[in-house]
PDB file of C-alpha atoms in Angstrom:
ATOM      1  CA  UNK A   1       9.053  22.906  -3.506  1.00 56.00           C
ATOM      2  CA  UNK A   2      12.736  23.182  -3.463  1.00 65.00           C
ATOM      3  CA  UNK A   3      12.606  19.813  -1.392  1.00 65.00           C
ATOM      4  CA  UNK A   4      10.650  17.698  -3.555  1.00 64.00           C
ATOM      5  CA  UNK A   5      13.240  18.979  -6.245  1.00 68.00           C
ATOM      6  CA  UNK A   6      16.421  17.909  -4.310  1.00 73.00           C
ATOM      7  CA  UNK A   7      14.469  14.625  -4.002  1.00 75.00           C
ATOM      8  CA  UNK A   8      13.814  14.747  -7.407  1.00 74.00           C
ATOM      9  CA  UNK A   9      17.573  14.775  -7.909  1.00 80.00           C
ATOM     10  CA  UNK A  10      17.892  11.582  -5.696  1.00 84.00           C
ATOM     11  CA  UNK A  11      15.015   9.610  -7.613  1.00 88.00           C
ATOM     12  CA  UNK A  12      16.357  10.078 -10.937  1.00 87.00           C
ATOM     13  CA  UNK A  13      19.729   8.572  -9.521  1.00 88.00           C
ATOM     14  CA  UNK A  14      17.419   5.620  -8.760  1.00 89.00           C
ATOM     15  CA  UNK A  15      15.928   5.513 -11.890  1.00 92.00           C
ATOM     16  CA  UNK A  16      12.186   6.907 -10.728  1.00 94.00           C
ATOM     17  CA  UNK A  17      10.158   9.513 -12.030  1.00 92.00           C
ATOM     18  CA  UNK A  18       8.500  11.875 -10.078  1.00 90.00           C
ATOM     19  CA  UNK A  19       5.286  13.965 -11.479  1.00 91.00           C
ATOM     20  CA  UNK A  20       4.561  16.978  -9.992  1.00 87.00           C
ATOM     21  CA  UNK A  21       0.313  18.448 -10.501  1.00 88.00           C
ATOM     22  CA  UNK A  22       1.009  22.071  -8.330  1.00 82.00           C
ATOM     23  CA  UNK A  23      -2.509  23.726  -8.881  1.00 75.00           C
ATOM     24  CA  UNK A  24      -1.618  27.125  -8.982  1.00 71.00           C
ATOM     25  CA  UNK A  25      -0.615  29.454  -6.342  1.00 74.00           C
ATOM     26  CA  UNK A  26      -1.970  27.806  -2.797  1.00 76.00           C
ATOM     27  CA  UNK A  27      -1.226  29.344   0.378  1.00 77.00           C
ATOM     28  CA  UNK A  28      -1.965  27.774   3.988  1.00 80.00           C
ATOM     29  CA  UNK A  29      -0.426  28.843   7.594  1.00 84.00           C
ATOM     30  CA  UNK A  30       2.304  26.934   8.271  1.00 90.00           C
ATOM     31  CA  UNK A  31       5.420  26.694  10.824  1.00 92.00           C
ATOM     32  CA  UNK A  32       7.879  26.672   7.936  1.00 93.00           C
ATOM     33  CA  UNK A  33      10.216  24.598  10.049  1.00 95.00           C
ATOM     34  CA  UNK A  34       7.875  22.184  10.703  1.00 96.00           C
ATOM     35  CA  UNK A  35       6.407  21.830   7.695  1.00 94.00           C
ATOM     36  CA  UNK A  36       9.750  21.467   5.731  1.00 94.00           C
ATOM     37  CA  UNK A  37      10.509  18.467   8.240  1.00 95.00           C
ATOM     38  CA  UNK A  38       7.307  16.784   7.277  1.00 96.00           C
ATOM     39  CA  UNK A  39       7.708  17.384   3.013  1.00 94.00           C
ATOM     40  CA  UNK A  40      11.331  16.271   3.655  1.00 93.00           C
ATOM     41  CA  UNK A  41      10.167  12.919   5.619  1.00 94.00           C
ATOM     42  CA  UNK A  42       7.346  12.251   3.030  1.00 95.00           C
ATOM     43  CA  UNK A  43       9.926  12.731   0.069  1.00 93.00           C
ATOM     44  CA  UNK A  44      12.667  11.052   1.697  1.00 91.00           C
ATOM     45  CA  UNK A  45      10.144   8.110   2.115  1.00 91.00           C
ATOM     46  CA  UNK A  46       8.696   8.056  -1.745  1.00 92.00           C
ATOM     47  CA  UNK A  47      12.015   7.791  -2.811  1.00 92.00           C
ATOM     48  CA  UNK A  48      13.413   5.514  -0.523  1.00 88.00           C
ATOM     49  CA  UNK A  49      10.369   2.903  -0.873  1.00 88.00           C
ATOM     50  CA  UNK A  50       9.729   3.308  -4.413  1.00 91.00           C
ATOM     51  CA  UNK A  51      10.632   0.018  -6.409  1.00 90.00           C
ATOM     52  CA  UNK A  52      13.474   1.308  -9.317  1.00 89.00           C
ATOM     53  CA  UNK A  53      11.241   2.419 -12.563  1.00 91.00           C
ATOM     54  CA  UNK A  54       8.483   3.419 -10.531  1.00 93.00           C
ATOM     55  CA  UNK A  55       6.796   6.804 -10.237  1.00 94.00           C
ATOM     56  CA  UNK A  56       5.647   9.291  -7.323  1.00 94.00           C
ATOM     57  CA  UNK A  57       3.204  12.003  -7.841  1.00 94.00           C
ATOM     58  CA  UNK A  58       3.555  14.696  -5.770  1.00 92.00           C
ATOM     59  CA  UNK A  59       0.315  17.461  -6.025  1.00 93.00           C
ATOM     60  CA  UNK A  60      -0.642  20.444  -4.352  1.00 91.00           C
ATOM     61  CA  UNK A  61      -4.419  21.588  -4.627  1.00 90.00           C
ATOM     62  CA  UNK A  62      -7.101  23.583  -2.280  1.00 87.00           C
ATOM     63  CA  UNK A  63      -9.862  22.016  -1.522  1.00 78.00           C
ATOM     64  CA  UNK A  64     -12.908  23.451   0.610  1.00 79.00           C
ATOM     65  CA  UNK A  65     -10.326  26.516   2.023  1.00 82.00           C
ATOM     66  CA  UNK A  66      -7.463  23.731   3.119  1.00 86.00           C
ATOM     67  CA  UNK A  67      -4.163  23.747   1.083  1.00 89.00           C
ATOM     68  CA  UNK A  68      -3.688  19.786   0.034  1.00 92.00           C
ATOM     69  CA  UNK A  69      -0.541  18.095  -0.673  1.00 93.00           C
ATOM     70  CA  UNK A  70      -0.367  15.055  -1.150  1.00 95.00           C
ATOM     71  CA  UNK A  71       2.447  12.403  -1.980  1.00 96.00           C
ATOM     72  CA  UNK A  72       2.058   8.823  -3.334  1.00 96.00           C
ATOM     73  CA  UNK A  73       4.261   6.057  -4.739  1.00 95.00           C
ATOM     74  CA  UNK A  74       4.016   2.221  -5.432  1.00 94.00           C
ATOM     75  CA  UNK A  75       3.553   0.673  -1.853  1.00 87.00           C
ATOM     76  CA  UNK A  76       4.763  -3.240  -2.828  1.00 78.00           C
ATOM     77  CA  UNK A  77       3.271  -5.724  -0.156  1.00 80.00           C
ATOM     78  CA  UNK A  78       1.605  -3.503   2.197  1.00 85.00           C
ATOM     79  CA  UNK A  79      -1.678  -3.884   2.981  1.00 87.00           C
ATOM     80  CA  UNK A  80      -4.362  -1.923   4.850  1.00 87.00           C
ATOM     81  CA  UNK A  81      -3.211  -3.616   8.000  1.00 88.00           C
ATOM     82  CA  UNK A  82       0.084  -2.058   7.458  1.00 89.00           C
ATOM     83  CA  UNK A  83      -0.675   1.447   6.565  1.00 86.00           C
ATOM     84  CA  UNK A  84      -2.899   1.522   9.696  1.00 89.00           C
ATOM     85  CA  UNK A  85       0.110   1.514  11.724  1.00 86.00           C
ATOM     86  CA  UNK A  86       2.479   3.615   9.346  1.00 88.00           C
ATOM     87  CA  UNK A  87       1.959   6.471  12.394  1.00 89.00           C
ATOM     88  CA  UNK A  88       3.256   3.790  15.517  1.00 90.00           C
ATOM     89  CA  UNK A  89       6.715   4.454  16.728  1.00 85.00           C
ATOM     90  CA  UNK A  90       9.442   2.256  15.680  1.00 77.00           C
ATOM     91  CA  UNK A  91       6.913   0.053  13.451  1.00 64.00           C
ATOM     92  CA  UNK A  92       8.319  -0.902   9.994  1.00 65.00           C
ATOM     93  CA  UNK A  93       7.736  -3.580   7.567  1.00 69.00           C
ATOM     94  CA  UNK A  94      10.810  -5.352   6.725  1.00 61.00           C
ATOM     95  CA  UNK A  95       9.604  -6.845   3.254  1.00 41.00           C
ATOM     96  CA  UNK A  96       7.591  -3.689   1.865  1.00 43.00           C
ATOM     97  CA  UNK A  97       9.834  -1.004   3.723  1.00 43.00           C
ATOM     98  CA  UNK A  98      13.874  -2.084   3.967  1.00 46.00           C
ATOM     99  CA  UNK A  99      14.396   1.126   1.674  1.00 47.00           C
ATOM    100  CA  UNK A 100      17.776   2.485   2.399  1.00 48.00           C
ATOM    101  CA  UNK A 101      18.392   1.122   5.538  1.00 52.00           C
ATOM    102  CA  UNK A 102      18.337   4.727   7.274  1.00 60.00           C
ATOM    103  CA  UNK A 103      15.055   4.607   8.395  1.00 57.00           C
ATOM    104  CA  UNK A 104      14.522   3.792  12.272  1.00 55.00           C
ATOM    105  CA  UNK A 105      10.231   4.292  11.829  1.00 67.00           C
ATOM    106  CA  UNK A 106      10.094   7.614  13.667  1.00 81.00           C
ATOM    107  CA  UNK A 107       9.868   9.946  10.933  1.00 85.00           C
ATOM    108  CA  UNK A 108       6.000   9.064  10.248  1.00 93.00           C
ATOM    109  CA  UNK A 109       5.062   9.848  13.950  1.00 94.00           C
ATOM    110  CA  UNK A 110       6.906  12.707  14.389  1.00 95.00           C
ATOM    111  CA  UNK A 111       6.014  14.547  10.975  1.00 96.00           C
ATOM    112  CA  UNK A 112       1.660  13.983  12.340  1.00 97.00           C
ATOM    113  CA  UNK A 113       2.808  15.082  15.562  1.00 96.00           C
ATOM    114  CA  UNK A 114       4.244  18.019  13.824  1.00 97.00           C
ATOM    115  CA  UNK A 115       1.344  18.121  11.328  1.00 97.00           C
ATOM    116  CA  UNK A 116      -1.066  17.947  14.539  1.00 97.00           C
ATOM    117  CA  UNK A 117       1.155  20.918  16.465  1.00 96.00           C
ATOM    118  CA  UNK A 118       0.138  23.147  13.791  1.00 95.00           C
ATOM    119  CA  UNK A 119      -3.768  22.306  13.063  1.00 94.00           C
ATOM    120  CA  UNK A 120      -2.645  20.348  10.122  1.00 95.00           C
ATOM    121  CA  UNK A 121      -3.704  16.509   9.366  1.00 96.00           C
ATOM    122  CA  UNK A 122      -1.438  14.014   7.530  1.00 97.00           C
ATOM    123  CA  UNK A 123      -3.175  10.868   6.503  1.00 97.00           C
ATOM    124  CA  UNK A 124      -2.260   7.324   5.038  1.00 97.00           C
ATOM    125  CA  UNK A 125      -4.239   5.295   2.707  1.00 96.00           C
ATOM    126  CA  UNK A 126      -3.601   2.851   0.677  1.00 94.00           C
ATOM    127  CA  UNK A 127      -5.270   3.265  -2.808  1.00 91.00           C
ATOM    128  CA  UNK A 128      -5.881   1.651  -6.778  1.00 78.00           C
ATOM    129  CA  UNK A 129      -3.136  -0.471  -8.005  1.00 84.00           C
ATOM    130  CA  UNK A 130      -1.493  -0.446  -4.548  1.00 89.00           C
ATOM    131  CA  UNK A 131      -0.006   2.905  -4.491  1.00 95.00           C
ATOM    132  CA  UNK A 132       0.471   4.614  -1.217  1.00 96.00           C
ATOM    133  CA  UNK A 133      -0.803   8.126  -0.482  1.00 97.00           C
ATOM    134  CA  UNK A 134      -0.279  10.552   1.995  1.00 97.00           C
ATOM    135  CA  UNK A 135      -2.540  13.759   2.688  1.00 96.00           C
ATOM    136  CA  UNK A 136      -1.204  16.528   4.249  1.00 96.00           C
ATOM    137  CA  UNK A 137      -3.480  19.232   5.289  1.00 94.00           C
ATOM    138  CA  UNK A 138      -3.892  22.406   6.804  1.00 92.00           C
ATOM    139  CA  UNK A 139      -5.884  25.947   6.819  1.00 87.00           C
ATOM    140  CA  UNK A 140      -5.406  28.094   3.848  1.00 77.00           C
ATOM    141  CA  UNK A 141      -4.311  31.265   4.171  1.00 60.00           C
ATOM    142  CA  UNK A 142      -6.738  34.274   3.270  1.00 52.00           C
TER     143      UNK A 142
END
């Protein structure tokens, strides 16, 4: 989790508080390469699209033999329209997504490609009180 800290870092420059719920010791099979590419994208993203004084919850958990992370922050004006095409190349939202300005909206696709080269699933939704929530998934380990 050394990534969600240095992002951690970043959000309290912003203001934002990040909540962490790690259940425990999880394991799951994992490129480690890959895999820190997607955290760091999700992260990035939470921190980058989070309105100043808002919070993202970042929690690990297993659930039926899959290790579960998951990521979510205050999404603004999307709607389920919107986070239906989160995963298209190049697509961003100008009024809900200008963040830092250093996103070009290829870090969503590549990070499920990435996710999908190693058996893994990362999901969108968009949930109660308009936060947005991504699942990442993947085997557990033994």
């Amino acid at each position: 989790m050394a990534l969600a800290a240095a992002s951690a870092a970043r959000a309290a420059e912003r203001g934002l508080r990040v909540e962490f719920a790690l259940g425990g010791k999880i394991a799951g099979h994992a490129d480690p390469v890959l895999l820190r590419s997607i955290l760091g994208n999700l992260f990035d993203n939470a921190v980058d699209y989070t309105p100043p004084g808002g919070a993202i919850a970042v929690a690990l958990t297993a659930n039926a033999g899959r290790a579960e992370l998951s990521v979510s922050n205050p999404a603004g004006a999307l709607t389920a329209e919107d986070v239906a095409r989160l995963f298209e190349r190049f697509w961003r939202k100008e009024a809900a997504r200008s963040g830092s300005g250093h996103h070009a909206g290829l870090g969503l696709p590549l990070a499920r490609s990435f996710a999908e080269s190693m058996e893994w699933t990362l999901t969108a939704a968009l949930e109660a009180e308009g936060r947005l929530v991504f699942r990442l998934a993947g085997p557990g380990a033994e």
